[in-house]
Amino acid sequence: MKSVATLLGLDHGGERYAYVAQAGARGPVSASRAADRWVATTCGYCSVGCGMLVGVRDGRAVAVEGDARHPVNRGRLCPKGLSEHHMLDVDGRLTTPFVDGRPARWDAALDRTVEGFKRLIDEHGPGSVAMLSTGQLVTEEFYTLGKLVRLGMGLRHYDGNTTLCMASAVAGYKQSFGTDGPPGCYEDFELADVVVLWGANIADNHPLLAPRVLNGEGRVIVIDPRVTKTAMIADVHLPVRPRGDVALLNGIIRVLLDEGLADAGALQRTADGVPALLAQLDSWTVERAAAESGIDVDTLVSTAREIGRAERCVFAWTMGVNHSVQGTQTVTLLNTLALLTGNVGRPGAAPFSITGQSNAMGTRETGFTASMPGYRAYDDPRARDELAALWGVSPDRLPRERGHAYPDIIDGVVAGEIKGLWIIATNPIVSYPDREVLERALRGLELLVVQDGFDTPTTRLADVVLPAGIWGEKDGTFTNSERRVSRVRAAVSPPGEACADFGIFLAMAERWGCADELFAGWTEPRDAFEEWRRVSAGRPCDYSGITYERIDAAGGVQWPCPEGADVPVGGTARLYTDGRYNRPGGRAAVFAVEPVPISDAPRADFPLLLNTGRTVEHWHTRTKTGRIPILEGLAPEAWVEIHPDDAADLGVGSGDIVRVESSRGAIDRIRARVTSIVRRGEVFVPFHWDEACANRLTVAEFDPISREPNYKQCAVKVTAVTPARRRRPGRTRVRR
Ligand SMILES: Nc1nc2c(c(=O)[nH]1)N[C@H]1C(S)=C(S)[C@@H](COP(=O)(O)OP(=O)(O)OC[C@H]3O[C@@H](n4cnc5c(=O)[nH]c(N)nc54)[C@H](O)[C@@H]3O)O[C@H]1N2
Ligand SMILES: Nc1nc2c(c(=O)[nH]1)N[C@H]1C(S)=C(S)[C@@H](COP(=O)(O)OP(=O)(O)OC[C@H]3O[C@@H](n4cnc5c(=O)[nH]c(N)nc54)[C@H](O)[C@@H]3O)O[C@H]1N2
Ligand code: SF4
Ligand SMILES: [Mo]
C-alpha cells in the first residue's frame, strides 16, 4: 500500500492512469531528444514545484528530465512535467500583438491600451478600469505588476484567478493565525502518523506529492465524495456528502473533546474564541454529525480517535474545501482541529493548504490583492508607513482597501461600472462560473486587453492582445506550497514578437509615465527580486536572506529567511514553532461554524448534483496540455461520471453521448462514463474543455469572506443524446 508502484496503473474504470517516472529511468536518448545544454528550472504547472532540466538544441527545447538533486521531487516528474517542453513549440502560440483582431505592432498595441485606459480613468475615475491576473507568473513579475497597477496606474480593482482557487485558504489562515502562509512542509507528509487529505485528489493534481505521502509510515485518510485515485491509495476513504465537511469536522471535534483526546483548557490558553466554539458544539451530537455528513457514527468515531491518538497529524486540503460558499469557515475549522490536537508547528504536524498553480504563493506574497506586498494589511497604519518609506512615496499613495475581488469585478463589468479590463495569464471564459453571463459581460466592455502566450477563447474576445513569453522563455522565481522559492530559467526565446510579461510591464510603465518613479534602472527580473528582498524584510514572508545564488546552492529556499539570521541554507521548514501566531498577543483564533445548505440543490427538474474538478493529464483550460499530442492521446475528450443506478434510470450506457444541463446553461454533447467512482445522485465533469465547458453549468455563488466560487455543487439533469445501446438489445442491425 505504501509504495510508489501503487500509483502505477491504478484501475479507474478502464481508463488510463497517473504514473510517476523514476529518476534516471529515461532509457536510451533518442536523437530527437539529444541536447546541447541543460537548463535547470522549476515545473510551470502545479504548486508541487518539481525541479527539472530542460534540454536545448539549436535554440529549441527538445527534452525535459526530473532534477535528481531537487529536494521536492528527487528526479521524478508527472506526465505534464515530462512533456512540458512540447508546449513551447506548438501551433496556437501568439507571436504578434493584435488590435481589433488584426496583427499589429507593439507600439500600436501599447498605445491603444494606455490611451484607452487613461481615457476611461479621466472620464469615469480609477474604478472604471480593473485588472485580473493569475498564479502563473514569476514572483518578480507579480511584484512589478502590483506596483504598476496600484501605484503607477492608480487602479483600485486588482485581483486574479487565485480568488477562484486559494482565497479561502488565505482568508482562513488569516482568521486563525493572523497572516497567510502554509505552516508546514512536504517532509511533514512523510513524518506524520496520520495524513488526512481533505477534498484533495493529489494522485491527479499534485502527483509528486503522492510519493512523499506514500514514503512515510503514516496512515492516509481521504475525505472526498468521489472514489478518486487518491482515495484508492488511501487506508481509509470517507465518502463525505458534498459540503458535509463542516458537519464531519464538528463531529470529529466533539468526539475528541468527549473522549478526552483533546484539551479545550490548553487551547484556551493560546487561542481566542474557545468558549463560543464549545457552546456551539453542544448542539453537535455525533449522531447529528453522522447524519449531516453522510459518514456513519462508527467510522466518524474511529476517524476522530485515529486523529486524536496520533502523535503527529497533517491535515491537508485543496479545492474540495476551498471551492465552497463556506470555504473560509471550513478552513478555520481545519485549523481549529489542528490547534486543538497540537498539530501546528511541529515536525509531521500541520494544517496544510496545498496550493494550486506553480506560483499562486508568489502573488499572495508580493501582490496587491488580499493585502499589500509582504502581507501588509491595507488598514495597518504602521505597515503602510513602512511600505511607503521603503518606496519613497507618501502613505496616501497606497490604496486604503483591497478593492473588488474577482466576482465583484465581474459584477462591476455586468453593471457597466467597469468599462476597461486587463486580463493577464488567465482564461475566464472557460474557468469562471456561469459562462454565459461572463461572456456577455466581457463583450460589453469598452476596452478588453488580454495578455497570454496562446490563442484562447478569452483572447478571441479582446480588443488588444499582448503576446507573452511563457514558462521556458522567462527568468524569475516560483514559490511552491511549502513556501520554497525556486529558480525559473529561460531555456529558449519567446516566439516571434512575443515578450516575457516582465518586459511588457516595463514597457507599459514607460508609456504610462511611471517607469522613472517606480522602476528606475530596472532591466531584468533580478532587479525586482532585489527590491522585493528589501520590501519583504521583517515580514512573515521574509526573503531578505534569499539570493538567486543561495537558491541554486540549496535547490530552493523556504521563507521566512531573514538576512543574517541563523537559518539553515534551505530556509525555514515550519512556521509557528514557538507557538506564537501573527494575531494580537501572539494568540491564534478558533471559530464556531454551522453548515449552510447547498443553495442550488437537486430537485425534480434538475435531480443530480454536479461536482467539477481535474484529471492528471490536463492543465486547467488546456491552452497548454490540449496542444501536446501525448497528453491529448491519454485524455482526448471530456466526460461525465454517472453512477450505474442513475445511468440505468436514464437509460444511459458507458460511452454514450449525453447532454448535461443546469438552470444556467448546458453541455450539449459529452461522453458518459458509468462508474461507481461517484455516489448515486451525483455526477462529475472535469472543467478542462472549452467545447464541453463545465462552467456553462456552474452557479455564480461565492464565499462571502474570500469571494471564492462554489464550483463543486450545483443541480443538473442528464439526458441521453445518442440512443442508449443497452435499451435496445433486440434491435441489432443485420446486414443482408
Ligand atoms: N493535472 C492537474 N493538476 C493540477 C491542476 C490541473 O488543472 N490539472 N490544477 C492545479 C490547481 S490550480 C489546483 S487549485 C489544484 C486542485 O487540486 P484538487 O483540489 O485536488 O482538485 P479538484 O479536482 O478540483 O478537487 C479535489 C476534490 O474535491 C472533491 N470534492 C468535491 N466536493 C467536495 C466536498 O464537498 N467535500 C470534500 N471533502 N471534497 C469535495 C472532488 O471530488 C475532488 O476529488 O490542482 C493543481 N494541479
Ligand atoms: N468548474 C470549475 N471551474 C474552475 C475550477 C474547478 O475546479 N471547477 N478550478 C478553478 C481554479 S482552482 C483555477 S486556479 C482556475 C484556473 O483557471 P485559468 O487561470 O483560467 O486557467 P489556465 O488555463 O491556467 O489559464 C491561464 C492562462 O494563462 C496563459 N499563460 C500561461 N503562462 C503564461 C505566462 O507566463 N504569461 C501569460 N501572459 N500568460 C500565460 C495560458 O495560456 C492560459 O490561457 O480555474 C478555476 N475554475
Ligand atoms: S507534480 Fe506538478 S510540479 Fe511536479 S512535474 Fe507534475 S505538474 Fe510539474
Ligand atoms: Mo487553482
Coordinates of N, CA, C and O and ligand atoms in Angstrom, one line a residue, residues 161 164-166 319 323 356-357 614 620, ligand 4:
N161 N -6.9 35.0 -10.7 CA -7.6 33.7 -10.6 C -7.3 33.0 -9.3 O -7.9 32.0 -9.0
L164 N -10.2 32.3 -7.5 CA -11.0 31.1 -7.9 C -10.4 29.9 -7.2 O -10.9 28.8 -7.5
C165 N -9.4 30.0 -6.4 CA -8.5 28.9 -6.1 C -8.1 28.9 -4.6 O -8.6 28.0 -3.8
M166 N -7.3 29.8 -4.2 CA -6.7 29.8 -2.9 C -7.3 30.8 -1.9 O -6.9 30.8 -0.7
M319 N -9.2 21.8 -3.1 CA -10.4 22.5 -3.6 C -11.8 21.9 -3.2 O -12.8 22.6 -3.2
H323 N -13.4 25.5 -2.6 CA -14.4 25.8 -3.6 C -15.9 25.7 -3.1 O -16.7 24.9 -3.5
G356 N -2.3 25.6 -5.6 CA -2.7 25.0 -6.9 C -1.7 25.3 -8.0 O -1.0 24.4 -8.4
Q357 N -1.6 26.6 -8.4 CA -0.8 26.9 -9.5 C 0.7 27.0 -9.1 O 1.0 27.3 -7.9
R614 N -10.6 18.0 -11.8 CA -9.5 17.8 -12.8 C -9.1 16.4 -13.0 O -9.5 15.5 -12.3
H620 N -5.9 22.9 -16.4 CA -7.0 23.9 -16.4 C -7.7 23.9 -17.8 O -8.3 23.0 -18.2
Ligands
MO4 MO -6.4 26.6 -8.7

